[in-house]
Coordinates of C-alpha atoms and ligand atoms in Angstrom, one line a residue:
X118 CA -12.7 -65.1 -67.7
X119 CA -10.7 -62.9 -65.4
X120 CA -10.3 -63.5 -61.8
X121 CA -12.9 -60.3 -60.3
X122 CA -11.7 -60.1 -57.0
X123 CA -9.7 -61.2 -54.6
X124 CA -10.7 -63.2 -51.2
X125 CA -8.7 -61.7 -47.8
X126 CA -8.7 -64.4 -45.0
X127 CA -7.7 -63.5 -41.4
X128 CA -7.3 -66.4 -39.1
X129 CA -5.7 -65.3 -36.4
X130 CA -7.9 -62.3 -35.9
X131 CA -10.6 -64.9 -35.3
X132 CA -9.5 -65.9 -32.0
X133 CA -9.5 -62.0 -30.8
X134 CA -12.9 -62.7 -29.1
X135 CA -13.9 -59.0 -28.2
X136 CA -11.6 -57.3 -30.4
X137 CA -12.3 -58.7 -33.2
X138 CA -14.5 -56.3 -34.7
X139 CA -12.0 -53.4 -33.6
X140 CA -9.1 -55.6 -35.7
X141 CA -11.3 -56.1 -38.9
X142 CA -12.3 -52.8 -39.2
X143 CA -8.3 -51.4 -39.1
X144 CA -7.3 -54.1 -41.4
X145 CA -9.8 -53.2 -43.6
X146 CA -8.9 -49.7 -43.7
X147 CA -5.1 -50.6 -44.1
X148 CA -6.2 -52.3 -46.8
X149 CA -8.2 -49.7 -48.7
X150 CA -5.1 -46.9 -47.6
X151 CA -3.1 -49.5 -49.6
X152 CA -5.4 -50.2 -52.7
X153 CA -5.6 -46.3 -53.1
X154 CA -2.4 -45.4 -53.0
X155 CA -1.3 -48.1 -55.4
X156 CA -4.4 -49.4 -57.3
X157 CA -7.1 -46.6 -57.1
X158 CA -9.8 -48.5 -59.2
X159 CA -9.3 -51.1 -56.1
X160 CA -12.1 -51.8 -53.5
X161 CA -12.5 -53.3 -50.9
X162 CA -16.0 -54.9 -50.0
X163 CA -18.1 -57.2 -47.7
X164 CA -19.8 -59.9 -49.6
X165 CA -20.8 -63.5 -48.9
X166 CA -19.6 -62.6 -44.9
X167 CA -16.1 -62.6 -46.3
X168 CA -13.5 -59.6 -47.1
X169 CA -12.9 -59.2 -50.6
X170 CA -10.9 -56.7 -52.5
X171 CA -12.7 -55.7 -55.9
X172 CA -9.8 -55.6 -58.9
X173 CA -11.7 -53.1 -60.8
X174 CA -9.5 -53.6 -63.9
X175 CA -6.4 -53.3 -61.5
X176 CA -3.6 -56.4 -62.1
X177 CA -5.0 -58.5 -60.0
X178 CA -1.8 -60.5 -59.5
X179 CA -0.3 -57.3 -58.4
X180 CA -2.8 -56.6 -56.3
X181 CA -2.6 -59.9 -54.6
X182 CA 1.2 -60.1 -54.8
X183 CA 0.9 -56.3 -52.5
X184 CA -2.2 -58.1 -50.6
X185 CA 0.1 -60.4 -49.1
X186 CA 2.5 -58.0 -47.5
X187 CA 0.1 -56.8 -45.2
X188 CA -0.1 -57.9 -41.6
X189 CA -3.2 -59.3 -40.4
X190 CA -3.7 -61.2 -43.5
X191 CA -3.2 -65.1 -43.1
X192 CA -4.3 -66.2 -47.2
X193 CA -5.6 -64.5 -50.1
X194 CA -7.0 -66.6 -52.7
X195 CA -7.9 -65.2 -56.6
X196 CA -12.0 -66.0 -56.7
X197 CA -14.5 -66.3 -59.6
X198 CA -17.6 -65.5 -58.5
X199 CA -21.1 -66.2 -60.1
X200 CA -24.7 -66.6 -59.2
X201 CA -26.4 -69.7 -57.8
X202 CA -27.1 -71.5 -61.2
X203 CA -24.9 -74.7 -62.2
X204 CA -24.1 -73.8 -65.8
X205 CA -22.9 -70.5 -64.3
X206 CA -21.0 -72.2 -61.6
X207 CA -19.3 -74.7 -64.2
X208 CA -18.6 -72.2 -66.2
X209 CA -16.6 -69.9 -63.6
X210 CA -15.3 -73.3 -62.5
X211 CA -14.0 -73.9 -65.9
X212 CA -12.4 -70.5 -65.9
X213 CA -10.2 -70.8 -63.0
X214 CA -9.2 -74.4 -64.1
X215 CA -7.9 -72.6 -67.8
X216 CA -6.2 -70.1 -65.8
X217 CA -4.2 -73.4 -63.8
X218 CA -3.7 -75.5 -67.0
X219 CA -2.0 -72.1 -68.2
X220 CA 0.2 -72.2 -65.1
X221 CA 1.3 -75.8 -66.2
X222 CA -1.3 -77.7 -63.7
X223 CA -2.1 -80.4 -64.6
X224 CA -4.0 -82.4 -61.6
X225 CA -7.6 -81.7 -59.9
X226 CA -10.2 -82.3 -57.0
X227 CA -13.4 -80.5 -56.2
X228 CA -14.6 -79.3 -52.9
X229 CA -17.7 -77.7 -53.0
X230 CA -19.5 -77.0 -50.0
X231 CA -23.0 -75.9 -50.3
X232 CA -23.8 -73.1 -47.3
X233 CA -26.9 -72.1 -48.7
X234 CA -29.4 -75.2 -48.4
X235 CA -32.1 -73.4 -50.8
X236 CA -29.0 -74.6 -53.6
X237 CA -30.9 -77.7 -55.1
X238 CA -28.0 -79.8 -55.1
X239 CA -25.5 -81.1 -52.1
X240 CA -21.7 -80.8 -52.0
X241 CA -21.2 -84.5 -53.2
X242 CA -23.4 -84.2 -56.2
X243 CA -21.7 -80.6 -57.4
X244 CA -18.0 -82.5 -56.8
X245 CA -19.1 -84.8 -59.1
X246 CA -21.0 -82.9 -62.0
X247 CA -18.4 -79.7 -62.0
X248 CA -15.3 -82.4 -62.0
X249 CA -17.3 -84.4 -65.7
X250 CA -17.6 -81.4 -66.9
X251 CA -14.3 -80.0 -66.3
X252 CA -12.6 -83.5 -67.4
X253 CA -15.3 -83.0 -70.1
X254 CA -14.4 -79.8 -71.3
X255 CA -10.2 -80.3 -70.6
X256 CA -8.8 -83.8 -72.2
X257 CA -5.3 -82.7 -70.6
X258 CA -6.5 -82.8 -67.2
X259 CA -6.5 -85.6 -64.2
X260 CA -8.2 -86.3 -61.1
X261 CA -6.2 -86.3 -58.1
X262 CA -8.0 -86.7 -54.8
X263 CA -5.0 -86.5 -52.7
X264 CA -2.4 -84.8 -54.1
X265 CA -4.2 -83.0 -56.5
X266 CA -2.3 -79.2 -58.1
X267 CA -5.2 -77.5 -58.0
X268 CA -7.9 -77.6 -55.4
X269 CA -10.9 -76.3 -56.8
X270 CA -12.9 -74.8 -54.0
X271 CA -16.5 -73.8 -54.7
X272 CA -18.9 -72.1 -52.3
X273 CA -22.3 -71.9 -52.5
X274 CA -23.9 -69.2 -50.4
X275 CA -26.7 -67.2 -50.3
X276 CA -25.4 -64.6 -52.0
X277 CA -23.8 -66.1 -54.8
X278 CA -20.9 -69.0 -55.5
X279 CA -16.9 -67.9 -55.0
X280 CA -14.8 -70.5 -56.7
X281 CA -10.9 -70.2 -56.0
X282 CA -8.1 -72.1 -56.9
X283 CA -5.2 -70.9 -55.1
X284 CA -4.4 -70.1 -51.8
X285 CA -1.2 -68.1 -50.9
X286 CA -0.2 -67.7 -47.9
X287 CA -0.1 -63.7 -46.6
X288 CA 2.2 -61.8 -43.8
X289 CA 0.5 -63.2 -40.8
X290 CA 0.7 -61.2 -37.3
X291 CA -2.2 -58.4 -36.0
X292 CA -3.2 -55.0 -38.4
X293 CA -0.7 -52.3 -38.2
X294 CA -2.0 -49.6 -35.8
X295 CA -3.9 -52.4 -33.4
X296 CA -0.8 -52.8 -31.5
X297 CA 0.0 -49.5 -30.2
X298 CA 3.1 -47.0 -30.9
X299 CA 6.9 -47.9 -30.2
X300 CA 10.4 -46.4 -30.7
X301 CA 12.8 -48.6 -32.3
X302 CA 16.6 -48.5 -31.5
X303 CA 17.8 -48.5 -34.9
X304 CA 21.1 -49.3 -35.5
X305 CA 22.9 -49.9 -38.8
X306 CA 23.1 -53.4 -37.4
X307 CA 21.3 -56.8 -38.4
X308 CA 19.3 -57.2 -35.8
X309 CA 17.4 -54.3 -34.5
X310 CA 15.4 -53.7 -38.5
X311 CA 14.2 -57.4 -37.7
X312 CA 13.3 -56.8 -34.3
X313 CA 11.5 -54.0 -35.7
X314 CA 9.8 -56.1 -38.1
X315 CA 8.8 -58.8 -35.7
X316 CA 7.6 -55.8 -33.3
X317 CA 5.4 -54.3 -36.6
X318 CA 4.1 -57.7 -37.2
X319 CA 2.2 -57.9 -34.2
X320 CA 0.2 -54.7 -34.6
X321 CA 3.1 -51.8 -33.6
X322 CA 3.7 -48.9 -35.1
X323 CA 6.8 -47.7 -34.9
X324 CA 8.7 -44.2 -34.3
X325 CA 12.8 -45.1 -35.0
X326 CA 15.4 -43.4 -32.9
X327 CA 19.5 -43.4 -34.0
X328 CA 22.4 -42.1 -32.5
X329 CA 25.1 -41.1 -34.7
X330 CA 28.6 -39.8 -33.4
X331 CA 29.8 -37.4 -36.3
X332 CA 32.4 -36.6 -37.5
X333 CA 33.6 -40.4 -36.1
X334 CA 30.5 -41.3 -38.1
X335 CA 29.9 -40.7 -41.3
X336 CA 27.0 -39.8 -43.4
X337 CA 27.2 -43.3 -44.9
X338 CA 25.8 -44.7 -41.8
X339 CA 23.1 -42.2 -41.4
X340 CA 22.0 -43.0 -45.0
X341 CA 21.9 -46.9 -44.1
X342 CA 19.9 -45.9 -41.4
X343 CA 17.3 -44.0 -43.5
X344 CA 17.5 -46.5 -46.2
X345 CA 16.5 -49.3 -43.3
X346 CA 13.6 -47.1 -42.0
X347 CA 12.5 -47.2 -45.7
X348 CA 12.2 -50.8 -45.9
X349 CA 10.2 -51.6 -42.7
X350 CA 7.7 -48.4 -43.9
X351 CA 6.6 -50.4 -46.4
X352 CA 5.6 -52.9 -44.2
X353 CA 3.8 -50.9 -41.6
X354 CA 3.4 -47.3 -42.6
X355 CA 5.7 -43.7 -42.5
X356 CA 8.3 -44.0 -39.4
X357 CA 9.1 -40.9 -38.1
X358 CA 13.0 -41.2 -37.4
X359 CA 14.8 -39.2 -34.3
X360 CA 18.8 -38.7 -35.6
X361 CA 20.6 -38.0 -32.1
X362 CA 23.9 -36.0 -32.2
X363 CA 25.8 -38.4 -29.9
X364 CA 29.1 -37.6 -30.1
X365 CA 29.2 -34.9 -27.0
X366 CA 27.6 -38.0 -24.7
X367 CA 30.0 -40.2 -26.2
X368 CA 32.9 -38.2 -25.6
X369 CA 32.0 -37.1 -21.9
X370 CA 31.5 -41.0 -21.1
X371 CA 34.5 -41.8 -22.7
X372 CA 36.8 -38.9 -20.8
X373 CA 34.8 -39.9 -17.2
X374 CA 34.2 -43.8 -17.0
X375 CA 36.5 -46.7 -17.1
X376 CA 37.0 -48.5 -20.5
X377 CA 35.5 -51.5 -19.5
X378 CA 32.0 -50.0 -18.7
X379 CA 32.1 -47.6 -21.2
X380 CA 29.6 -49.5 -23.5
X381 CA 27.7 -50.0 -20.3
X382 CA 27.1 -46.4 -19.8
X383 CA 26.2 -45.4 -23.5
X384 CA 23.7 -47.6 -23.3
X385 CA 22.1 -46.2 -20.6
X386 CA 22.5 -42.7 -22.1
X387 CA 21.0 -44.2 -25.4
X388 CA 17.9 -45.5 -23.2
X389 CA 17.3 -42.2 -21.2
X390 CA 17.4 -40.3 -24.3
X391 CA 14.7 -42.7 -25.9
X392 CA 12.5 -42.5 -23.3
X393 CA 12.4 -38.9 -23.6
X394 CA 11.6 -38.4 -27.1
X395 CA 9.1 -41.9 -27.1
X396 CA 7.4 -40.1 -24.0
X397 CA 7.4 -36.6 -26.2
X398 CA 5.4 -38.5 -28.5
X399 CA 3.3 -40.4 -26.2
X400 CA 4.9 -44.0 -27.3
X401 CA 4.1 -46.8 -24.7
X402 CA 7.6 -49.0 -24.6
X403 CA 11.4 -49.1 -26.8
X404 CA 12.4 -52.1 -28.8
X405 CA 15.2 -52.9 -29.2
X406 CA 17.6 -55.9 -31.5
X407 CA 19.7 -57.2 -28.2
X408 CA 19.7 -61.2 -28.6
X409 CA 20.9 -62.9 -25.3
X410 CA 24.3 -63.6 -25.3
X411 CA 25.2 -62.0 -28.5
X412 CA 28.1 -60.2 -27.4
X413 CA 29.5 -59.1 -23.9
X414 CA 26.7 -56.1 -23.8
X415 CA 24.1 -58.5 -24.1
X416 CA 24.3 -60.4 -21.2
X417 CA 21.7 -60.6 -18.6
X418 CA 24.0 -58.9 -16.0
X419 CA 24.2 -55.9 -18.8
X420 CA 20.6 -55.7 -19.2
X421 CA 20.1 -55.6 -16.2
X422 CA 22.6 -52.7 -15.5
X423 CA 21.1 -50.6 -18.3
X424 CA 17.5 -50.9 -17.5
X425 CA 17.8 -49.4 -14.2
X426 CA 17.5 -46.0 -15.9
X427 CA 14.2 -46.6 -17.8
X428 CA 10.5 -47.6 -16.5
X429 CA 9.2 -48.0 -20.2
X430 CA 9.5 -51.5 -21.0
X431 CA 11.5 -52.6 -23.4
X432 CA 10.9 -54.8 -25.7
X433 CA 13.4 -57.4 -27.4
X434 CA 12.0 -59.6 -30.0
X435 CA 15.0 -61.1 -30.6
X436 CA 15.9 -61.9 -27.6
X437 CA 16.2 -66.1 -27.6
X438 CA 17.1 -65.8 -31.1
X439 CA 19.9 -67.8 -33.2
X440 CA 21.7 -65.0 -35.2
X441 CA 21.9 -67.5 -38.1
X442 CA 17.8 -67.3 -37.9
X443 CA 17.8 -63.6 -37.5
X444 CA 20.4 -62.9 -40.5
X445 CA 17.8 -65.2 -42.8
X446 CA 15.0 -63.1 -41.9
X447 CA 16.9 -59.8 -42.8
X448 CA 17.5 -61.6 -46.2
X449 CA 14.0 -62.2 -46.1
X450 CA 12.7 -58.7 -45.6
X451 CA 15.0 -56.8 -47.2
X452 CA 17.4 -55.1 -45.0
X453 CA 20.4 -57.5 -44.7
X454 CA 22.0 -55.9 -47.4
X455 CA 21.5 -52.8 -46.5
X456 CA 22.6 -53.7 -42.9
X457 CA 26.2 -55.1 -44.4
X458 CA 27.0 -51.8 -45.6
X459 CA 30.5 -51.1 -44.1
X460 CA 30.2 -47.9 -42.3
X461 CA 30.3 -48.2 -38.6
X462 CA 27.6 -46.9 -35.8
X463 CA 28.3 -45.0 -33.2
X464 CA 28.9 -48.1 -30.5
X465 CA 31.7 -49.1 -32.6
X466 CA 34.0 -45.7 -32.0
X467 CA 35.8 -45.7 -28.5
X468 CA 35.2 -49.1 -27.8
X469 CA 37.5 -50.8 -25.5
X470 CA 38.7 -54.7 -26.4
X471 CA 37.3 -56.4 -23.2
X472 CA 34.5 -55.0 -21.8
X473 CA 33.0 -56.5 -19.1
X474 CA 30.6 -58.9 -19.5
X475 CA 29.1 -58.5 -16.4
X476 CA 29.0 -55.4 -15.3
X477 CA 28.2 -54.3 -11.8
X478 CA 25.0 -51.9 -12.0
X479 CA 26.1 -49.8 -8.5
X480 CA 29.7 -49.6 -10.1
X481 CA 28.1 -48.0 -13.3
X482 CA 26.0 -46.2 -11.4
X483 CA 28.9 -44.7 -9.2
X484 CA 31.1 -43.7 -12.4
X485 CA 27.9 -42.0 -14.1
X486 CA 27.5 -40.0 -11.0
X487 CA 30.6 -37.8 -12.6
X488 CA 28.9 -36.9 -15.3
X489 CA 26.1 -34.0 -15.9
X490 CA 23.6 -36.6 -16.8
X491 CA 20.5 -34.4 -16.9
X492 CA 22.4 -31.5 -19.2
X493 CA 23.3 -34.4 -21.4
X494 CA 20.5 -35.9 -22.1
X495 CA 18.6 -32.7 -22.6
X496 CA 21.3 -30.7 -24.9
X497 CA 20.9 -34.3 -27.0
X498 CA 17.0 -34.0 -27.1
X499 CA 16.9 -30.5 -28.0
X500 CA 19.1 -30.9 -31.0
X501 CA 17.8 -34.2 -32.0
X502 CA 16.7 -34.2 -35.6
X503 CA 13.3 -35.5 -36.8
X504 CA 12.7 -37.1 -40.3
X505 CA 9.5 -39.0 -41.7
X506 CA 10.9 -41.9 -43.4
X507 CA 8.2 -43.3 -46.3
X508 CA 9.6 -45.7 -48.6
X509 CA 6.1 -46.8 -49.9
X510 CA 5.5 -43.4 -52.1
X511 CA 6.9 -40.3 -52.0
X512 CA 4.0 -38.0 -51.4
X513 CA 1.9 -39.5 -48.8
X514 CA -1.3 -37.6 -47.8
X515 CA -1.4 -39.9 -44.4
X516 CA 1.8 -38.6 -42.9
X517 CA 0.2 -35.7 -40.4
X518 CA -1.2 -38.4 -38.7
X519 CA 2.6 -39.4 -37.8
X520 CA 3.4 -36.0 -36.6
Ligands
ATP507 P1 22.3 -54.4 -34.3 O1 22.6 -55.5 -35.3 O2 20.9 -54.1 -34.2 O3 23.2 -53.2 -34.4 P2 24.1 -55.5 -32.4 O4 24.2 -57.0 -32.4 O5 25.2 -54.8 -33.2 O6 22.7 -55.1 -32.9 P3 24.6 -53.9 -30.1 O7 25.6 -53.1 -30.9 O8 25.0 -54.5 -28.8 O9 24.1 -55.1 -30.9 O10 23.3 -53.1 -29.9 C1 22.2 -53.6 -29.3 C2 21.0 -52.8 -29.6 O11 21.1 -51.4 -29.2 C3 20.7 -52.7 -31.1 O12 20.1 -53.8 -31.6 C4 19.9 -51.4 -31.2 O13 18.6 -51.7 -30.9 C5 20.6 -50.6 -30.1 N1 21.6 -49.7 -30.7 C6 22.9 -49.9 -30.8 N2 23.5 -48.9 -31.5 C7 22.6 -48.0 -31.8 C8 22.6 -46.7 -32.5 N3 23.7 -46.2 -32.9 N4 21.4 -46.1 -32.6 C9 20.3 -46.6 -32.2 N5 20.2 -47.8 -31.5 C10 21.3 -48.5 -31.3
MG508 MG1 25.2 -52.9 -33.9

């Protein structure tokens, strides 16, 4: 017998108290915007009170194996499912347990539990008749209460008996689209793709902004950039990425201000001109991959000095993270080696050997006040170049909704 569907657990959306029915309802349609793209004989349905998706003849370890990439989901678990009868429910029971012993499991317990109390026998009774039978039917397999490979869990509800046994653990975090709209700082760097992440993992979705300073940079980086976008769409959906012709800032800074608050004042060029095109697109706050005490621009004195010029909040994921733990979780996602690519970013031309690690913010301040800040800024905006990044397929019918 072939696993029929597959059971979608969401743990953390259980605790949302109000909003929970607001959560399950975008999951589930995340879900189905997934299933069709990628398994169109896929469903999703509600039975037995619990989200399934319905394989229809689709892989169903392929469907699970995509499943468990999407955020919101804590566990999916391959199920069996048969009516209330206990040959039936031995005989699905029996089914799963082939499907284990295949997988070179060789160890068992039961745990039924019996929901619906019209079901003439109790939870104890089943563990003990579906475990003879199964011993039974499979010489090769052991009872193991506490340690067992496989636990065999059976539900009996009203609506019928789901028997499962596997549980893999999914993505974790909130729905994408439950957590509002943002506009990464994205860097060919390590860190702001996971900071990204970690922001899309709690419901955001995300609009990507990079600077490039060409001809001192080269299309190389550009296409590491895209290539980075592509790998966080196909966690959370189509980002639409803003390419900012930088070098004319870059320049003016570099010609007006001091070495050693040069950095200092890109980065307040780079936050202006974010907050311009995330408040074009109605985005509520910037993320961005700073990690406190990184490197000399990451210093709370530094932040402090480059916030002054934006009231969106930004938002640093990363911020009391080891790199050590943020370079794993690249690995893990898929952008680190992207992100090691050698061509250099825009913040690595000009820059002076010592700058300061605490700048003064009325010092920056004074030095900016040389420079044509508003023409700037706007001449970068204008000419800024917009791409929708999609690295899930490459005609999507859902991408107006980006634009
Ligand atoms: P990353 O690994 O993300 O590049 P970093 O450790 O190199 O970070 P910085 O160079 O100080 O750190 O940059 C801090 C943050 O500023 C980055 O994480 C990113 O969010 C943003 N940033 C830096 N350079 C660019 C750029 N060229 N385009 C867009 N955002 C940038
Ligand atoms: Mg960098």
């Amino acid at each position: 017998m072939k696993h029929d569907a597959i059971l979608i657990r969401y743990a953390e959306l259980a605790i949302k108290g109000r909003n929970r029915k607001k959560f399950e309802r975008r999951l589930e349609k995340n879900i189905q915007q997934l299933l069709k793209r990628r398994f169109p004989a896929a469903r999703t349905s509600r039975t037995f009170g619990r989200l399934f998706a319905e394989t229809n003849g689709e892989d169903s370890k392929e469907v699970l194996e995509a499943l468990r990439h999407v955020f919101g989901i804590s566990s999916v678990s391959p199920v069996v499912r048969t009516v209330n009868r206990e040959a039936d429910i031995k005989e699905g029971a029996a089914a799963v347990i082939s499907d284990a012993l295949a997988q070179g499991k060789r160890s068992f317990k039961v745990s039924c539990r019996r929901i619906d109390k019209t079901f003439p026998t109790g939870s104890q009774d089943m563990n003990q008749l579906i475990g003879a039978h199964l011993l039974g039917q499979f010489p090769e397999l052991t009872v193991d209460v506490h340690h067992p490979d496989v636990e065999l869990t059976v539900e009996i509800r009203q609506e019928g008996t789901a028997i499962t046994g596997e549980k893999l653990k999914g993505a974790g975090g909130l729905p994408t689209g439950t957590g509002g709209r943002a506009m990464l700082l994205l860097s060919g760097g390590i860190d702001s793709p996971v900071a990204g992440f970690e922001a899309m993992k709690r419901g955001v979705t995300l609009e990507a902004v990079h600077f490039h300073s060409p001809p001192y940079t080269s299309v190389q980086a550009k296409q590491k950039v895209e290539d980075l976008a592509a790998v966080l769409s196909a966690f959370g959906g189509a980002v639409k990425l803003h390419v900012v012709p930088f070098t004319e800032a870059q320049l003016a800074v570099h010609q007006q201000v001091p070495d050693n608050v040069e950095i200092t004042v890109m980065r307040r060029f780079m936050l202006r001109i974010a907050e311009q095109l995330a408040e074009k697109d109605g985005l509520k706050a910037l993320i961005s991959g700073e990690s406190l005490g990184q490197v000399a621009s990451q210093t709370l004195e530094s932040m402090y000095a480059i916030n002054q010029v934006t009231t969106m909040p930004v938002l640093r994921p990363l911020i009391t993270q080891d790199k050590l733990d943020v370079i794993e979780k690249s690995q893990r996602i898929g952008t680190y080696d992207i992100s090691i690519r050698p061509f250099e970013d825009c913040c690595t031309i000009f820059l002076p050997s010592d700058p300061k690690t605490k700048p003064n913010a009325e010092k920056v301040a004074y030095y900016e006040s040389f420079l044509a800040i508003d023409d700037i800024v706007n001449d970068a905006v204008k000419r800024t170049e917009v791409r929708i990044i999609d690295g899930r397929t490459q005609q999507d019918e859902e991408l107006e909704d980006l634009l």
